[in-house]
Structure formats: structure tokens, C-alpha cells
Coordinates of C-alpha atoms in Angstrom, one line a residue:
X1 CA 25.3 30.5 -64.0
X2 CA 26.0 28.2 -61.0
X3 CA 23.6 29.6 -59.1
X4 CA 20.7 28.8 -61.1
X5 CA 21.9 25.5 -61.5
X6 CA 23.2 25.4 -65.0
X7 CA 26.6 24.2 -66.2
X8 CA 28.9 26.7 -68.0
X9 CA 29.6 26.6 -71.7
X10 CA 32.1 29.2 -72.6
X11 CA 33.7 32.4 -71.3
X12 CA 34.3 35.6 -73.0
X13 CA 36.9 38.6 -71.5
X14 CA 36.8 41.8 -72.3
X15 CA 40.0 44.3 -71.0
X16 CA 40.1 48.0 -70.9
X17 CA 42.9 50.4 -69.8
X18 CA 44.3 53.5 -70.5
X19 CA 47.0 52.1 -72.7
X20 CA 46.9 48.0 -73.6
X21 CA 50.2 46.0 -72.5
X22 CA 50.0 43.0 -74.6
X23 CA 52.3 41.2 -71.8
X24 CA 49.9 42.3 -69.3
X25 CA 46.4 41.6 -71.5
X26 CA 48.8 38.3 -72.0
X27 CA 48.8 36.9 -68.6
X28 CA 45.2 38.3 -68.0
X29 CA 44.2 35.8 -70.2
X30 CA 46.3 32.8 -69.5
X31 CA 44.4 33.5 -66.1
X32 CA 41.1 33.4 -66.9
X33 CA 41.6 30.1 -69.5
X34 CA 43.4 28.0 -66.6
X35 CA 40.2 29.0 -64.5
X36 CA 38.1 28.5 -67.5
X37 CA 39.7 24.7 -67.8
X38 CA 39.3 24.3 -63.8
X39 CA 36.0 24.8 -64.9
X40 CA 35.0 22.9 -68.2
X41 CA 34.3 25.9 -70.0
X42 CA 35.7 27.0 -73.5
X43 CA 37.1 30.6 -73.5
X44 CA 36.3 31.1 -77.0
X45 CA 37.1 35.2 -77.3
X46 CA 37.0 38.4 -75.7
X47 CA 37.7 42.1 -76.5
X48 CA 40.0 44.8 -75.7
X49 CA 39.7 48.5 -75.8
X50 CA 42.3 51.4 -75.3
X51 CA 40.1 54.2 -73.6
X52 CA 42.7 57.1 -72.8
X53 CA 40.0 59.6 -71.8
X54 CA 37.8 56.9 -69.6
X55 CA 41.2 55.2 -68.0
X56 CA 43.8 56.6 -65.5
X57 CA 47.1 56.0 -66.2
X58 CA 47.9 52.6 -64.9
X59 CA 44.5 51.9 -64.8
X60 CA 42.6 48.8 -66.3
X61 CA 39.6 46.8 -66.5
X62 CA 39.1 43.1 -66.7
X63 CA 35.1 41.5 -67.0
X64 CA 33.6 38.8 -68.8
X65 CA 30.6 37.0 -69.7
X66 CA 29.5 33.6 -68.8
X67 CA 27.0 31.5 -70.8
X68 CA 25.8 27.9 -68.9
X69 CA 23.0 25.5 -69.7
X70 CA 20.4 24.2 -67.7
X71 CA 17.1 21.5 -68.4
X72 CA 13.9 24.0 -67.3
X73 CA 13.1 20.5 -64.7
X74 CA 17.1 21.3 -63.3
X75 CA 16.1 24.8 -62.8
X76 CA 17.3 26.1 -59.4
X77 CA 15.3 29.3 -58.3
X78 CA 14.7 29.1 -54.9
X79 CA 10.6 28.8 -55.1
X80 CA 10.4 25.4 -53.4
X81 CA 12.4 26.3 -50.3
X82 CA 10.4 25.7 -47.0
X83 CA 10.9 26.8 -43.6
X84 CA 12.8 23.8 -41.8
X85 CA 15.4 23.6 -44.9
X86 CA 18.6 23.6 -43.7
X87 CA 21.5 26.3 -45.0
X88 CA 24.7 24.9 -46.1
X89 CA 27.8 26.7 -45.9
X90 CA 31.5 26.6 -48.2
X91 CA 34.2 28.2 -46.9
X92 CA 36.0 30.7 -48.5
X93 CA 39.1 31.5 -49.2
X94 CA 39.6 35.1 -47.1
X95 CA 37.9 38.2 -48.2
X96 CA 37.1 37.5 -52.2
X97 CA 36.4 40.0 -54.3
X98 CA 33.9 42.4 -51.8
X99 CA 34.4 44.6 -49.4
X100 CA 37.9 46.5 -50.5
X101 CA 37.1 49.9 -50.3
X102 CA 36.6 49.3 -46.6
X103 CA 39.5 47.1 -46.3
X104 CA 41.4 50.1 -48.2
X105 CA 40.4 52.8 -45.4
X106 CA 41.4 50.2 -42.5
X107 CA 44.9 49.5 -44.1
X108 CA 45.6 52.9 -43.3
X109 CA 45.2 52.3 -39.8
X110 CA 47.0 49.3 -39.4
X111 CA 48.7 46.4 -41.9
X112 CA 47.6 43.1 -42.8
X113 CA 50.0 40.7 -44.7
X114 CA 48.2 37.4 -44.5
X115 CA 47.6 35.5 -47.9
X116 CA 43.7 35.5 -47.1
X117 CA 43.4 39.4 -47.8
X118 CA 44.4 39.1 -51.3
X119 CA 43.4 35.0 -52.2
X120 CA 41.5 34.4 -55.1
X121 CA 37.9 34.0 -55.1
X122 CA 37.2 30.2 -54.6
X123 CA 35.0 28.0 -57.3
X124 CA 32.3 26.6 -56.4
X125 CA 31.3 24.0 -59.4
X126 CA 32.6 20.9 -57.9
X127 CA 31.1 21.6 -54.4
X128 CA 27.6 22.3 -55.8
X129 CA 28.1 19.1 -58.7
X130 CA 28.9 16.9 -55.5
X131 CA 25.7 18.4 -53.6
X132 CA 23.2 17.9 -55.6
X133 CA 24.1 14.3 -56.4
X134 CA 23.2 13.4 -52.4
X135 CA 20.8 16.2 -52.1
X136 CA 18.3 18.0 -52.9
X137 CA 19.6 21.9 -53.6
X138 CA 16.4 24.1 -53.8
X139 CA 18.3 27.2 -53.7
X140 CA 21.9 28.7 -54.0
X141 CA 23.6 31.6 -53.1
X142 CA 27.3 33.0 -53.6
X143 CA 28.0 35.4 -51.1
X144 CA 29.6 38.7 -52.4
X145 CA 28.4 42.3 -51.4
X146 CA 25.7 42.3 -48.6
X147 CA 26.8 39.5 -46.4
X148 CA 25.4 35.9 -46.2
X149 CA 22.0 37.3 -45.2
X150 CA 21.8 39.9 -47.5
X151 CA 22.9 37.2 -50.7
X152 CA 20.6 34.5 -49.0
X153 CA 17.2 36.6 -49.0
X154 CA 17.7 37.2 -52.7
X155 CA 16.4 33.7 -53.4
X156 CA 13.8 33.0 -50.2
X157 CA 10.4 32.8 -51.0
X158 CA 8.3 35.8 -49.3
X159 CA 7.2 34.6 -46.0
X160 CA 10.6 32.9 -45.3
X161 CA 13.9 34.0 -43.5
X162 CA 17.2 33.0 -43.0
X163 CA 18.0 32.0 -38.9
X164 CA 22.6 31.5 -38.6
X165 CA 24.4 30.1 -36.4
X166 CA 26.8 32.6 -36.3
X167 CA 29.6 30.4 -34.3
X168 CA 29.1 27.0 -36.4
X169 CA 32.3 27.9 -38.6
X170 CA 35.7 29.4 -38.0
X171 CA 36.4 32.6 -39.4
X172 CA 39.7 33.2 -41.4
X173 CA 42.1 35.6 -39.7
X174 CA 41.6 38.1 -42.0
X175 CA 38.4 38.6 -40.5
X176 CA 39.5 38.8 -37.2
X177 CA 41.8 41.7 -38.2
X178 CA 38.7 43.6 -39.4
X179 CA 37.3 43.0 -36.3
X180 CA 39.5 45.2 -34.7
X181 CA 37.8 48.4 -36.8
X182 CA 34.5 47.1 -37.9
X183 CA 32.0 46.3 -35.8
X184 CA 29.9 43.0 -35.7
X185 CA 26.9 44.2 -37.4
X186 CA 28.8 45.4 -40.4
X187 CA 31.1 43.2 -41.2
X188 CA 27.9 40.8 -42.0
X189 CA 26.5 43.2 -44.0
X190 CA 29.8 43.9 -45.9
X191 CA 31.9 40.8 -45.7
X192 CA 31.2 36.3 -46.2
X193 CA 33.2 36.1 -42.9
X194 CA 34.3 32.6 -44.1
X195 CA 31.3 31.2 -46.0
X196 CA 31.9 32.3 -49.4
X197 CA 29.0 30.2 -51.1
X198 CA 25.4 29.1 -49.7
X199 CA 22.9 26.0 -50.6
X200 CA 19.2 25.3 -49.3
X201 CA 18.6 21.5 -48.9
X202 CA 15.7 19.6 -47.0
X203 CA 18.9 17.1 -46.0
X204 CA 22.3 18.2 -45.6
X205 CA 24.3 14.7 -45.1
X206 CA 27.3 16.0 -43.4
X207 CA 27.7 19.3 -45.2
X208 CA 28.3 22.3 -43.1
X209 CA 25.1 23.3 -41.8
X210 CA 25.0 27.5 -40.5
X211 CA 21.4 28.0 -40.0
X212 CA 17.7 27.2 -40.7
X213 CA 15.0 28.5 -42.8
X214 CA 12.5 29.8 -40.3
X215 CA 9.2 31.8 -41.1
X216 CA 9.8 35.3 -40.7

């Protein structure tokens, strides 16, 4: 929804699990309205289903929808990018929501307790809504599987490429942990090593600038 500029309306959740725990479904969904008022959006339903013979025991689901709303002049595609736009960066919180089944396998070879492993993934809304009041934002990305690179192609015109500066932000420690059994070149295909949300802009002001859009 953010990412194509739009605002968001409402929410709807939707939990599955072997066997429903109404305290559990409970604070599932006192979760997702305080991020839904964080947010300006109405939560205005959702669904639950008791799936014994899809569901482990002690195993559950949680998903929703998002609808936004967006003017067709608002529209944010990525088609008028240019090679000479700057990339913007926003930090993020630690590892988000991508990645675990490789942070799984390296917990069995050594242990991490920093709060970044396990912090929520950050919002964005406010950071973009203040963007695009000083600039112009001709493309956004949020960075999940794939990497910065991998997120940031998604919405670059053929003909153009992405060009980081891979030491214009500090990392979170969590990533220097991985470090340790991951090496460079995967780790920015798997992981946002600290930028957990991109913008395109002719002008960045004083954002965080990582990189350049350069013809490929």
C-alpha cells in the first residue's frame, strides 16, 4: 500500500492454528489494532479458522489484508526514475521479518540475545508522509527477502541500476553477528543490513543517501 504511494484505509486479520486460544487470538489482535492506530487505519474484521489436519500442534498463522487509497496523479510506480536519482535509506530496526530460517541454522552454532534479532518490523508511513512533502519520491521500496538490491530493481525502469555505498550507514549488531557465518555476498542478498525501507528522489535534503541510480 505504502509503497505505491497510497494511504491505508483499513486492516483485516485472519488467524489459523491447530486449535484457537481465544487469550492468544486475543492479544494477536490487540496487536495488530495498536499498529493499525499507529497507522490511521481502521481494523474493521478478520477471520479465524481451526485447521487440525493443516496445523501442528502449537502451531498458528497470523496474515492480513491491507486496503489504501491513492489519486492516479499520486501514483508512485517507479517509471519516472532517472539515472542520477539519488537512493534514500531508513534504518531498521534489526533483522525484520526475513531471513530466519538462516538465522535459525546459525543459532545452532552460536547464541544471539540482542533485542535487534527479534524487534519488530519498523513503520514506515510517517517517514515516507514527511518525504514526499520536501521531495520528490519517484519510487519506493521496503526491503524484505532479496536484499536492498534485490527489493530496489523491482521498481527501476529497464536500462537503470542501483550503484550503494555500502559503508554510508552503520549496521545493527545483529548483523555483525551473522557476519561471523554468512559471508558478504549473501547476507545482501538475504538480509536489509540496517536499511529496512528505500526511496528514489531527484533531491534528497538531508535524508540518508546509500547510493545512485546509474545506467546499467
Amino acid at each position: 500500500v505504502l509503497t505505491c504511494g497510497a494511504e491505508p484505509l483499513f486492516f483485516l486479520d485472519y488467524v489459523a492454528a491447530n486449535r484457537i486460544e481465544l487469550e492468544q487470538v486475543a492479544e494477536l489482535v490487540e496487536g495488530a489494532a495498536e499498529v493499525c492506530r499507529d497507522a490511521g487505519c481502521a481494523l474493521i474484521g478478520g477471520e479465524t479458522a481451526e485447521l487440525p489436519g493443516i496445523y501442528r500442534e502449537d502451531e498458528l498463522d497470523f496474515a492480513g489484508t491491507c486496503v489504501g487509497i491513492v489519486g492516479r496523479e499520486r501514483l508512485i510506480d517507479g517509471s519516472r526514475i532517472e539515472a542520477g536519482d539519488a537512493v534514500v535509506g531508513m534504518p531498521s530496526a534489526g533483522v525484520h521479518a526475513n531471513g530466519f530460517t538462516l538465522v535459525r541454522r546459525i543459532l545452532q552454532l552460536e547464541d544471539y540475545d540482542g533485542d535487534d534479532l527479534l524487534a519488530p518490523t519498523r513503520l514506515y508511513l510517517d517517514d515516507v508522509r514527511e518525504l514526499r512533502e520536501r521531495a520528490d519520491v519517484r519510487g519506493l521500496a521496503h526491503v524484505t527477502g532479496s536484499g536492498i538490491l534485490g527489493n530496489l530493481a523491482r521498481v527501476l525502469p529497464e536500462g537503470l541500476r542501483a550503484e550503494l555505498d555500502w559503508s554510508s550507514w552503520e549496521r545493527p549488531p545483529v548483523f555483525e553477528w551473522l557476519a561471523r557465518h554468512v559471508d558478504e555476498d549473501e547476507l545482501r542478498g538475504v538480509f536489509n543490513l540496517g536499511v529496512g525501507y528505500i526511496a528514489v528522489v531527484p533531491d534528497p535534503g538531508d535524508a540518508l543517501v546509500i547510493g545512485t541510480i546509474v545506467r546499467a
